[in-house]
Short mmCIF file of C-alpha atoms and ligand atoms in Angstrom, two decimals:
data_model
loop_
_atom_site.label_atom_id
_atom_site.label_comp_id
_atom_site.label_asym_id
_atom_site.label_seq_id
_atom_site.Cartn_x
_atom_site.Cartn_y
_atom_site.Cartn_z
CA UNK G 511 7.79 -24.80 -0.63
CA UNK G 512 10.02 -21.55 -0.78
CA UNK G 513 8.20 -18.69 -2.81
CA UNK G 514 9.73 -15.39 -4.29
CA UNK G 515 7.77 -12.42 -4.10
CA UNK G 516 8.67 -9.19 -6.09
CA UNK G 517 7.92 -6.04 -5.75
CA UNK G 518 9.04 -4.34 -9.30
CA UNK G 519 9.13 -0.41 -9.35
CA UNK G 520 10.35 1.80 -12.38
CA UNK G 521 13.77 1.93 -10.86
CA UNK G 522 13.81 -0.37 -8.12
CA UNK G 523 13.42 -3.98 -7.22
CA UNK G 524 12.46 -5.35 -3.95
CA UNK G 525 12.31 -8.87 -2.83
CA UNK G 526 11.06 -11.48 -0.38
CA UNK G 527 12.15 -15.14 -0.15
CA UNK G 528 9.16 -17.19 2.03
CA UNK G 529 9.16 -20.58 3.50
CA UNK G 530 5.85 -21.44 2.90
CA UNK G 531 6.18 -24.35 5.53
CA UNK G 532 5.99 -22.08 7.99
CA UNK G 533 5.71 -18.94 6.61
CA UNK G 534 9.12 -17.56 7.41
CA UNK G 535 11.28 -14.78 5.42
CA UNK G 536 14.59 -16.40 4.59
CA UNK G 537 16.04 -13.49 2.86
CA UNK G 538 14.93 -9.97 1.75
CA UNK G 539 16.71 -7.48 -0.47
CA UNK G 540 16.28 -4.30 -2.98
CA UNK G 541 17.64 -3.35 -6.11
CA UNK G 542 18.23 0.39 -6.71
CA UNK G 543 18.90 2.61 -9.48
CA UNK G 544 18.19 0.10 -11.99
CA UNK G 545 19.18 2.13 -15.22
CA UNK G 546 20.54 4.50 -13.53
CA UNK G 547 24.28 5.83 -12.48
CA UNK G 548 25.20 3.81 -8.95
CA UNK G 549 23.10 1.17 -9.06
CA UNK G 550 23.08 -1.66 -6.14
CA UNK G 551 21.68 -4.80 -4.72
CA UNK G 552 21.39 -5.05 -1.30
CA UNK G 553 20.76 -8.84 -0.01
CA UNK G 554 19.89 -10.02 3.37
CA UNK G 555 19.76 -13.49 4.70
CA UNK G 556 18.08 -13.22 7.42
CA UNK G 557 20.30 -13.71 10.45
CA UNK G 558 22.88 -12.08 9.09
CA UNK G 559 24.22 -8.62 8.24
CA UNK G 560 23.25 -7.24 4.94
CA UNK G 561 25.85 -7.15 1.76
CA UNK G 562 25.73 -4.29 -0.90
CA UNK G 563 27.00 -5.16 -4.31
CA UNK G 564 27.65 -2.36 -6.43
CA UNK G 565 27.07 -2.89 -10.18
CA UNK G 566 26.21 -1.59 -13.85
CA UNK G 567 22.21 -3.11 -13.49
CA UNK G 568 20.69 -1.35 -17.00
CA UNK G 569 17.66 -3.18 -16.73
CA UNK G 570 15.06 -5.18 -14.71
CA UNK G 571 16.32 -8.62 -16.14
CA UNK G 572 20.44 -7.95 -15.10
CA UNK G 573 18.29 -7.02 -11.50
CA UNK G 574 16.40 -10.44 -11.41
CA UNK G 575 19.50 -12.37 -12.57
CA UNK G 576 21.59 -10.70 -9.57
CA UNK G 577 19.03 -11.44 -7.51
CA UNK G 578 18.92 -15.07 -8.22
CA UNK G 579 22.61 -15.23 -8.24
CA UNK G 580 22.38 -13.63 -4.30
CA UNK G 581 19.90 -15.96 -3.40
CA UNK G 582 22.23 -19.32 -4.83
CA UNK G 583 25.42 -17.61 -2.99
CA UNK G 584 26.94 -20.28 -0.62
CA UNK G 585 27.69 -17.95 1.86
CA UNK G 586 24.28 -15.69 2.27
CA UNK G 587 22.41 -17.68 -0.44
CA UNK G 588 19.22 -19.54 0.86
CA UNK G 589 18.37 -21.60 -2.02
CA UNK G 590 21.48 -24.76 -3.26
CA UNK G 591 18.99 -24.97 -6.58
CA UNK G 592 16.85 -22.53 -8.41
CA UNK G 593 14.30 -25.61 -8.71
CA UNK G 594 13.40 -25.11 -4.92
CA UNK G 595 11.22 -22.17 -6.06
CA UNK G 596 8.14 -23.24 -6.45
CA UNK G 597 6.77 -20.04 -7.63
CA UNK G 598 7.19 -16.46 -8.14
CA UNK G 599 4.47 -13.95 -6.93
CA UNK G 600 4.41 -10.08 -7.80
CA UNK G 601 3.08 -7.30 -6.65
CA UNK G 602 1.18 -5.80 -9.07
CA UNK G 603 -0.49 -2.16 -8.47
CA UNK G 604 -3.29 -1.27 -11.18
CA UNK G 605 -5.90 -4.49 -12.28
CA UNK G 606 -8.31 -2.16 -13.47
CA UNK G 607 -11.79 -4.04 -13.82
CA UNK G 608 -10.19 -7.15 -15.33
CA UNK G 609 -8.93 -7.92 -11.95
CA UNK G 610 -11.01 -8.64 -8.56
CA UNK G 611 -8.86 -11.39 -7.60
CA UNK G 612 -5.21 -12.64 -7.41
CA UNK G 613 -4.06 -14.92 -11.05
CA UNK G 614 -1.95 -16.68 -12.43
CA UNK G 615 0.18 -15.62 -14.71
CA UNK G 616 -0.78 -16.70 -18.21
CA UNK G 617 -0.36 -15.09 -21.84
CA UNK G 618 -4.33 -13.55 -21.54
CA UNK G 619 -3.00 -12.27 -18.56
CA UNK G 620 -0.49 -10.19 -19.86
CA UNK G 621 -2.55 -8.73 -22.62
CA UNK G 622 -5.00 -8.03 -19.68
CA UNK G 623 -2.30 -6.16 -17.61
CA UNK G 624 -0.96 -4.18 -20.24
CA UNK G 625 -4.55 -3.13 -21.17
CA UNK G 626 -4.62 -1.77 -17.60
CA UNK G 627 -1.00 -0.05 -17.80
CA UNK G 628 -2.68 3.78 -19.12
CA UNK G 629 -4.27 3.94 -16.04
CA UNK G 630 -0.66 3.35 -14.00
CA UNK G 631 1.54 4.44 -16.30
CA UNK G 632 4.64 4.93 -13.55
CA UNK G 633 3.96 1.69 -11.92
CA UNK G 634 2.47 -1.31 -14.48
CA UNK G 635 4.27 -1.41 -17.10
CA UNK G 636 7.32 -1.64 -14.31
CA UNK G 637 5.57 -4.43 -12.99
CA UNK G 638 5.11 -6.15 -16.49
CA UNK G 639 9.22 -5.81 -17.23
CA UNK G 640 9.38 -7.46 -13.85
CA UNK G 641 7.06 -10.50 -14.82
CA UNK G 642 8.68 -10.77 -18.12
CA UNK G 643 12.31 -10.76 -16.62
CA UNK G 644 11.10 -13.91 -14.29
CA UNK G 645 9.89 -15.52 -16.87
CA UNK G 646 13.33 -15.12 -19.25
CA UNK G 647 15.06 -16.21 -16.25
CA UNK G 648 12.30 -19.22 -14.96
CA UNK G 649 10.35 -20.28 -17.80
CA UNK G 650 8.88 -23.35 -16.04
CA UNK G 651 8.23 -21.31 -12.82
CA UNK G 652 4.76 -20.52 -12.24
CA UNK G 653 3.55 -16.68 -11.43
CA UNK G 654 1.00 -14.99 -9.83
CA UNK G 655 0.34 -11.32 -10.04
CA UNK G 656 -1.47 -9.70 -6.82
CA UNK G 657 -3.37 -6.51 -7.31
CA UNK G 658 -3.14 -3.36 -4.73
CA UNK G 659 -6.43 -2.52 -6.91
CA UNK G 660 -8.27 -5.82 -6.40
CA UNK G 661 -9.53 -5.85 -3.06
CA UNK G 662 -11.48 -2.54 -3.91
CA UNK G 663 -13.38 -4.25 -6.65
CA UNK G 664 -16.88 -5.38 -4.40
CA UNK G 665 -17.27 -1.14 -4.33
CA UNK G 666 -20.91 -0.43 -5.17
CA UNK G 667 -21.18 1.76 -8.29
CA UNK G 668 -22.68 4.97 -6.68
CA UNK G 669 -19.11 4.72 -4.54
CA UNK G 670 -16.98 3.93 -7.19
CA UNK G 671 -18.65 6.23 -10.28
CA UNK G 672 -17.75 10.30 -10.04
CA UNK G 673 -20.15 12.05 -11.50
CA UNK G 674 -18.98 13.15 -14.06
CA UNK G 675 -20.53 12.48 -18.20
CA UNK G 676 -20.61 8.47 -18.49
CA UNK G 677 -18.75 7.79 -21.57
CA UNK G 678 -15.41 8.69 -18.86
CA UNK G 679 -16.43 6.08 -17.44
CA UNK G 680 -17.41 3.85 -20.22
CA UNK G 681 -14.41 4.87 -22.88
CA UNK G 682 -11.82 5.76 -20.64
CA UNK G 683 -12.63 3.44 -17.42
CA UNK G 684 -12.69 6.70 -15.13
CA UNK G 685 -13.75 5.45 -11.54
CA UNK G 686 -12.71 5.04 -8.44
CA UNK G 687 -10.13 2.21 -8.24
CA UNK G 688 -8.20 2.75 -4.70
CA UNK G 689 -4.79 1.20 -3.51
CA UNK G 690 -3.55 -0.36 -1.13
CA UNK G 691 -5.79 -3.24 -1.14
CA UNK G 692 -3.56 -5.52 -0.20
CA UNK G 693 -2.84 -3.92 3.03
CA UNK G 694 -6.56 -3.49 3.81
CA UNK G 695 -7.17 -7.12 3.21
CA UNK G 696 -4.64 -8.35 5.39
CA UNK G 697 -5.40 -5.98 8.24
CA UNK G 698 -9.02 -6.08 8.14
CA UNK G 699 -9.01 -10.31 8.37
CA UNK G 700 -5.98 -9.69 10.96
CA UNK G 701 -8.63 -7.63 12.84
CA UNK G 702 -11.52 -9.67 12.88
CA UNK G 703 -9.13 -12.62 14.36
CA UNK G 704 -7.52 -10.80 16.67
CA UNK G 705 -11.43 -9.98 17.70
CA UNK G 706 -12.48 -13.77 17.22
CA UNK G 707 -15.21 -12.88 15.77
CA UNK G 708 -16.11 -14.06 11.59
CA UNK G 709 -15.44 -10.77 9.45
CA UNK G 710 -18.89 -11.23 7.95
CA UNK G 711 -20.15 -9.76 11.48
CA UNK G 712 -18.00 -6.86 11.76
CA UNK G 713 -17.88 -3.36 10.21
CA UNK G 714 -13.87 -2.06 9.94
CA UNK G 715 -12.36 0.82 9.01
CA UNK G 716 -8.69 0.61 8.38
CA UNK G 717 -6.01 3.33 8.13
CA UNK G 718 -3.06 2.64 6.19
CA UNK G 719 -0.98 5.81 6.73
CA UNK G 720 2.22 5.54 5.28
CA UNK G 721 4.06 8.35 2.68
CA UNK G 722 1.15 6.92 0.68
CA UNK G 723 -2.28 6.47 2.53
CA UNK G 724 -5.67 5.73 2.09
CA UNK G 725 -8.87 4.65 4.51
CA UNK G 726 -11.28 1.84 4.01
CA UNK G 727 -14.16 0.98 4.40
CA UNK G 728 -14.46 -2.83 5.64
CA UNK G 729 -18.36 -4.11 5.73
CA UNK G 730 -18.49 -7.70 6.38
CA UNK G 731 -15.56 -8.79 5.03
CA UNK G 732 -15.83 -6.25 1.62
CA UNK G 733 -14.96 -2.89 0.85
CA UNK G 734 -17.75 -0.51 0.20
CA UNK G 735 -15.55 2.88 -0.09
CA UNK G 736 -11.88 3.97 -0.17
CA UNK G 737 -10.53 7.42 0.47
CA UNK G 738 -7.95 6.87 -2.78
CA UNK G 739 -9.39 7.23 -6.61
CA UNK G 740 -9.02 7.21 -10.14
CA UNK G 741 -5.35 7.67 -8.98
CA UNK G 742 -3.40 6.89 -5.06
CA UNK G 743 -3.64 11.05 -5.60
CA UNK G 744 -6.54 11.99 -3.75
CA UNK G 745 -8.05 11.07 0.07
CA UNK G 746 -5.97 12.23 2.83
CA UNK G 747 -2.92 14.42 3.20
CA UNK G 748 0.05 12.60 2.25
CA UNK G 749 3.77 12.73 2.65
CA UNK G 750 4.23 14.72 -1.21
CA UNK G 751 0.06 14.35 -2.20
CA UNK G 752 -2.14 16.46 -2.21
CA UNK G 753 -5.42 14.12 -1.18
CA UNK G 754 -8.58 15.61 -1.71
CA UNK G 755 -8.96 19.51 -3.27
CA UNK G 756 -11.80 21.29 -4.83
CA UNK G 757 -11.10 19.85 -8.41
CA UNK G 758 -11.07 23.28 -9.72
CA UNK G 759 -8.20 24.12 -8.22
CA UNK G 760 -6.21 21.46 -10.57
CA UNK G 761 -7.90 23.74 -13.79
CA UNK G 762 -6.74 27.03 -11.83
CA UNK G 763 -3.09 25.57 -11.35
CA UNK G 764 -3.06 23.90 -14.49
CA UNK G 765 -4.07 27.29 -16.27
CA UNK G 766 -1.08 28.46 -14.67
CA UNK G 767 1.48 26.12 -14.63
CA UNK G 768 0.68 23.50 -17.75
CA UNK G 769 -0.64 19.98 -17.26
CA UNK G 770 2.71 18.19 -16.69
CA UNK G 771 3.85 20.34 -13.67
CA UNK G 772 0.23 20.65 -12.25
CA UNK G 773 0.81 16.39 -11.85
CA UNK G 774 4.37 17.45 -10.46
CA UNK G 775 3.08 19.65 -8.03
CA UNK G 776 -0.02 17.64 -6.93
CA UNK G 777 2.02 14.38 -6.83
CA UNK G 778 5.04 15.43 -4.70
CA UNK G 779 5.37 19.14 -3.98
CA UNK G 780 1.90 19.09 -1.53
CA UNK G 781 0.71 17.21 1.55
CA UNK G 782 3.00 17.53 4.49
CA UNK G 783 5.95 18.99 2.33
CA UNK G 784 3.83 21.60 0.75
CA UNK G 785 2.11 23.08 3.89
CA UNK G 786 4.87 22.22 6.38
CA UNK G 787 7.86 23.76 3.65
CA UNK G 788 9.91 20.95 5.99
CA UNK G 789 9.58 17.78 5.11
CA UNK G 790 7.64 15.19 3.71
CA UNK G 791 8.43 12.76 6.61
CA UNK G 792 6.08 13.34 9.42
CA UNK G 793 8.92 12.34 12.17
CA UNK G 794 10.52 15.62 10.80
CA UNK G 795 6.89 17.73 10.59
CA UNK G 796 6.69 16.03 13.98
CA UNK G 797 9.58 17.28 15.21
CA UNK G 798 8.99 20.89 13.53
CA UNK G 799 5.50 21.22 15.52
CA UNK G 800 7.33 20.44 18.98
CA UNK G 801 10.20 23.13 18.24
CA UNK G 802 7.22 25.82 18.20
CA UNK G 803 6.72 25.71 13.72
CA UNK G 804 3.10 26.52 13.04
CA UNK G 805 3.04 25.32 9.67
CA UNK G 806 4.49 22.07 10.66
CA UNK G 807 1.91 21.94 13.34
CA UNK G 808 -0.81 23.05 10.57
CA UNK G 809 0.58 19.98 8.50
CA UNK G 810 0.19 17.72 10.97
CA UNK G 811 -3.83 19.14 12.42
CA UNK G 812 -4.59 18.89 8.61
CA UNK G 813 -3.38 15.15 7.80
CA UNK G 814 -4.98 13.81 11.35
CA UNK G 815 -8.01 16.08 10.42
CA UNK G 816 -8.30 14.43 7.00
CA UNK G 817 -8.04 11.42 9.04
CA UNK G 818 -11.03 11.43 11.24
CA UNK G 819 -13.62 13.30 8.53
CA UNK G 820 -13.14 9.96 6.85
CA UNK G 821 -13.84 7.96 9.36
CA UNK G 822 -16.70 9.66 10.46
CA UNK G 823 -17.87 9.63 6.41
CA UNK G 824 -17.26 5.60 6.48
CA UNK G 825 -19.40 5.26 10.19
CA UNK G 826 -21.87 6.65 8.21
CA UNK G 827 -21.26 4.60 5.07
CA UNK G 828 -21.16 1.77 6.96
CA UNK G 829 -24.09 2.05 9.59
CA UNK G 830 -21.48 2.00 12.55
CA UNK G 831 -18.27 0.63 13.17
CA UNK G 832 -16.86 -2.09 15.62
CA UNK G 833 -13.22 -1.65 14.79
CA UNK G 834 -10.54 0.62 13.38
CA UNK G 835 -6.85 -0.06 12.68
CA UNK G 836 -4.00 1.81 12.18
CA UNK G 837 -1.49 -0.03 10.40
CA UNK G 838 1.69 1.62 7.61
CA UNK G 839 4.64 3.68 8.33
CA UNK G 840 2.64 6.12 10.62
CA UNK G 841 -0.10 3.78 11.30
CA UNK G 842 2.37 1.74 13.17
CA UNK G 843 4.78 4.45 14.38
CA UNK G 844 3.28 7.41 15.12
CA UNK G 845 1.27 7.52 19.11
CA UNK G 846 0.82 11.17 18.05
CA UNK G 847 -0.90 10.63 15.19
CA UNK G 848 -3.21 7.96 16.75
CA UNK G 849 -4.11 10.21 19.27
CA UNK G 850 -5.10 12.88 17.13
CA UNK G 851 -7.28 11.16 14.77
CA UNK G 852 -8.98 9.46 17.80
CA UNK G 853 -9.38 12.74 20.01
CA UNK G 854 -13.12 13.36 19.82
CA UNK G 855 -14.61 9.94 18.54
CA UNK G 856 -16.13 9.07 21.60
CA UNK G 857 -19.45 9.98 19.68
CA UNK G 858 -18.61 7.02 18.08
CA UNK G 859 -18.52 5.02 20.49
CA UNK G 860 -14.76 5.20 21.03
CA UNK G 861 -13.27 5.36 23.78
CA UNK G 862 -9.08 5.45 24.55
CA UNK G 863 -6.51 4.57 26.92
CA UNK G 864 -3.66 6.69 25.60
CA UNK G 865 -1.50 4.65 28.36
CA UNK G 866 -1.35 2.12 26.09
CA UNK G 867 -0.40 3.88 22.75
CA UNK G 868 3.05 4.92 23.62
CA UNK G 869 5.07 2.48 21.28
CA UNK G 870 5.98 1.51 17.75
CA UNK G 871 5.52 -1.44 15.18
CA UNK G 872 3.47 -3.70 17.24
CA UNK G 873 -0.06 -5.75 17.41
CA UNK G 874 -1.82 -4.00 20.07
CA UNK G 875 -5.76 -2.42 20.95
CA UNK G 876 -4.80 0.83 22.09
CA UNK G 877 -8.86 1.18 22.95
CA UNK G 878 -10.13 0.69 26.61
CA UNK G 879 -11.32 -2.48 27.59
CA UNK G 880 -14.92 -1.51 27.70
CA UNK G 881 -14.71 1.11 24.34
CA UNK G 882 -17.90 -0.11 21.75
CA UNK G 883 -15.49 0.80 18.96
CA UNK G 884 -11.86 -1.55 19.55
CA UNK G 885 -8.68 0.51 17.99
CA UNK G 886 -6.36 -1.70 16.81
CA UNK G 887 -2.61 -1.36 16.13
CA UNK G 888 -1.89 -3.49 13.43
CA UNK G 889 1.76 -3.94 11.21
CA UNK G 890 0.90 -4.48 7.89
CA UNK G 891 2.66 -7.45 5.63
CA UNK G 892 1.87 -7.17 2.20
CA UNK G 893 4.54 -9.54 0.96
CA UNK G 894 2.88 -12.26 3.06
CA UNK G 895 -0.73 -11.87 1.70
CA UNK G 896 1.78 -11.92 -1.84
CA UNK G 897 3.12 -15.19 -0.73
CA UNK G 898 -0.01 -16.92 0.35
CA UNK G 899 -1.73 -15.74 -2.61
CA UNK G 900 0.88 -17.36 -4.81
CA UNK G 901 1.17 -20.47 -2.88
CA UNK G 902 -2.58 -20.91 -3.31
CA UNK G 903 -2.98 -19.64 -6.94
CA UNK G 904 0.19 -20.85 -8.78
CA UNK G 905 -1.26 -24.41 -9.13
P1 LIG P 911 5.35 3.89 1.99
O1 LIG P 911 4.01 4.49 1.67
O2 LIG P 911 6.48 4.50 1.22
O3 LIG P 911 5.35 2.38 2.04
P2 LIG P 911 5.68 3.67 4.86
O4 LIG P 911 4.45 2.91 5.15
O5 LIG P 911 7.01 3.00 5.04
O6 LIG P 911 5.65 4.39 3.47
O7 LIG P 911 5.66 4.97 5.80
C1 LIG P 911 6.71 5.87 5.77
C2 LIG P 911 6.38 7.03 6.65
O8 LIG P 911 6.13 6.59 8.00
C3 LIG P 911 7.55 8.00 6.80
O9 LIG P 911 7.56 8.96 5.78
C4 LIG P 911 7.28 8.63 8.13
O10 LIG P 911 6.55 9.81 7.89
C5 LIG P 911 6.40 7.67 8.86
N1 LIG P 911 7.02 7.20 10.11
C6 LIG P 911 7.85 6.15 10.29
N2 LIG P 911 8.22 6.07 11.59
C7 LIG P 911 7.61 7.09 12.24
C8 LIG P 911 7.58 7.55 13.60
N3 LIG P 911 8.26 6.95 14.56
N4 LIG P 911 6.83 8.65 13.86
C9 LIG P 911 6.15 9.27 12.89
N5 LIG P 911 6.12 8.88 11.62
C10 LIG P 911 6.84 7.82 11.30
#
C-alpha cells in the first residue's frame, strides 16, 4: 500500500510518498511560498535528481493538486493511478486535550481540530486547509491526522498544570501541552530496541534539538514531563526562542514594546540569534565561538547549559535514567553539542567515549561500553511514525 504523508505549514507544503510494503520513501518534495510572490514545487523521486517547477500556487489546494500531478508524471511520477493511495496521513501540530492518540479523519474530527486551532493559531488552521484540500482532491481517500501534541497527553496534572488561578486552565485550556511528540515517540521506542530491552523497563530522556527543541521525559514507555509548554516557546534555548525566562520579564518587555512585538521578539529575535547577534544556526554560532566571539561562545554554553539542567530535572523526575538520545538537526549533527551537554554527568551515572562521537546523522551509542546511563545517537523520522500511524488507523 503506498501512503502520502503531509506536512501542511502556513506557507509551505511538504510531502512524503511511503511504500508501506516495505516501508520505503518513493518520492519527497516541498511546496514554497504558497500565496506568496515566487512560489515553487520541488519533487524528488527518489533516485533521481530533484525538479523545481515554478508557478502561481495561491493556495493550499493549487499545492496539493501540483503535487498529485508530480507524483502521476511519467517521467519522475511514482504512482500510474491516484487509486494506488491508499491513504493520506498529516501531520498535525496542536490536539489539545481532544487528542491523545492518532484518528481518523472524520467530520467530528474536524470540528474537534478547529476547536483546538486558538491554541496554534500559526500552525492548525494550516493544517486544517491542508486536510480539506485532500479531501476536495480525494474524497474517497481515507485520512489520518497525527498530533506533535499527543504523545505528551499521559503527563500527570501537577506536570502539566502552571500554577496559575484554575479557571486558565478550565476556560481557556492553559497547560502544558509540549511538541514534538512525534519525534519523542519514535526515538524513545527506537531506543529501547536498539537496547532490547521492553520500554516498560526503561526510564529515557530524549533530546530533540533542532531550530525548535524540547526534552522529554520517557518513564516506561510514557511521558511524565516536557521542557516545551502552553506554546513550543519555552524550555531550552532555541535557534530564534527564547525557552525558559522569569515570566516577568515578558510583562517588563511587553510594557515596553506592546504585546504583538513582545511575541516577535520572544519567538524569533532570542535564543542563539539574540545572545550570539550571529546567527540563529548553531553551525554559524559554532563557527563564531572557534574564531575567538564570546557571545557566540556564550550562546552556545547557554543552549548546552539549558540542556543538561533538564536532564538533571527529568533524573530526578524520573527516579534515574538508563538512556538518553540525541536525535534533530543538532541532535544528530552537532559532536560539540553532545559533548557539552554530557561533560559532567558522570554523577549520573554517565560515562563517555568522545572517540566515538565524531560524526553526523547516524544510529550510534556514543556512551562507553560499561557507562550505567547508554547515550544514544538517534535520527529522527517523523514522517514514518506519520505513515505507520496512517496505515494502521485509516481502516
Ligand atoms: P527544525 O526544528 O526546523 O526541524 P532541524 O531539526 O532541521 O530543525 O535542525 C536544524 C538545525 O540543526 C540548524 O539550524 C542547525 O543549527 C543544526 N545543525 C544542522 N547540522 C549541524 C551541524 N553539522 N552542526 C551543528 N548544528 C547543525
Amino acid at each position: 500500500m503506498k501512503i502520502l504523508v503531509i506536512n501542511c505549514g502556513s506557507s509551505s507544503l511538504k510531502y512524503q510518498v511511503f511504500d508501506m510494503d516495505n516501508e520505503s520513501v518513493l518520492a519527497k518534495g516541498l511546496v514554497e511560498r504558497i500565496g506568496i510572490d515566487g512560489s515553487r514545487l520541488k519533487h524528488t523521486k527518489i533516485g533521481m535528481d530533484a525538479v523545481v517547477t515554478e508557478a502561481a500556487i495561491p493556495d493550499h489546494k493549487v499545492a496539493v493538486d501540483l503535487v498529485l500531478k508530480s507524483l502521476l508524471d511519467a517521467k519522475v511520477g511514482v504512482l500510474k493511478s491516484l487509486d494506488e493511495l491508499g491513504a493520506v496521513g498529516h501531520r498535525v501540530v496542536h490536539g489539545g486535550e481532544e487528542f491523545a492518540s492518532s484518528v481518523k479523519i472524520t467530520p467530528a474530527v474536524m470540528n474537534a481540530l478547529k476547536r483546538c486551532a486558538p491554541l496554534a493559531p500559526l500552525h492548525n488552521p494550516a493544517n486544517i486547509i491542508g486536510i480539506e484540500a485532500i479531501t476536495a482532491a480525494l474524497p474517497s481517500v481515507p485520512q489520518v491526522g497525527v498530533f506533535d501534541t499527543a504523545f505528551h497527553q499521559t503527563m500527570p496534572d501537577y506536570a502539566f498544570r502552571y500554577a496559575v488561578p484554575e479557571r486558565y486552565y478550565k476556560e481557556d485550556h492553559v497547560r502544558r501541552y509540549g511538541f514534538h511528540g512525534t519525534s519523542h515517540r519514535f526515538v524513545s521506542a527506537r531506543c529501547a530496541e536498539i537496547l532490547g530491552r521492553p520500554i516498560e523497563e526503561l526510564k529515557i530522556i530524549t533530546c530533540h534539538l533542532g531550530n525548535g527543541s524540547s526534552l522529554a521525559a520517557v518513564a516506561h514507555g510514557k511521558v511524565v514531563d516536557t521542557s516545551m509548554g502552553f506554546t513550543p516557546l519555552p524550555g531550552v534555548v532555541m535557534g530564534t526562542r527564547c525557552g525558559d525566562v522569569d515570566p516577568s520579564v515578558v510583562t517588563f518587555i511587553a510594557q515596553r514594546e506592546g504585546a504583538e512585538k513582545t511575541d516577535t521578539i520572544l519567538n524569533k529575535e532570542s535564543g542563539l540569534f539574540g545572545v550570539s547577534g550571529v546567527s540563529a544556526d548553531l553551525r554559524d554560532v559554532e563557527e563564531g565561538m572557534n574564531k575567538g566571539d564570546a557571545k557566540c561562545a556564550l550562546a552556545y554554553k547557554m543552549l548546552t547549559y539549558s540542556v543538561k539542567k533538564y536532564i538533571g530535572a527529568y533524573a530526578a523526575a524520573m527516579g534515574g535514567v538508563d538512556a538518553i538520545v540525541f536525535t534533530a538537526g543538532i541532535g544528530e549533527n552537532s559532536a560539540t553539542t553532545r559533548q557539552m551537554v554530557t561533560e559532567g554527568l558522570e554523577f549520573l551515572g554517565v560515562k563517555m567515549d568522545y572517540s566515538k562521537n565524531n560524526f553526523r546523522g547516524e544510529e550510534r551509542v556514543i556512551s562507553a561500553p560499561d557507562s550505567k546511563v547508554k547515550v544514544i545517537v538517534i535520527p529522527t523520522n517523523e514522517e514514518l511514525v506519520i505513515a505507520r500511524d496512517t496505515k494502521k488507523m485509516a481502516f
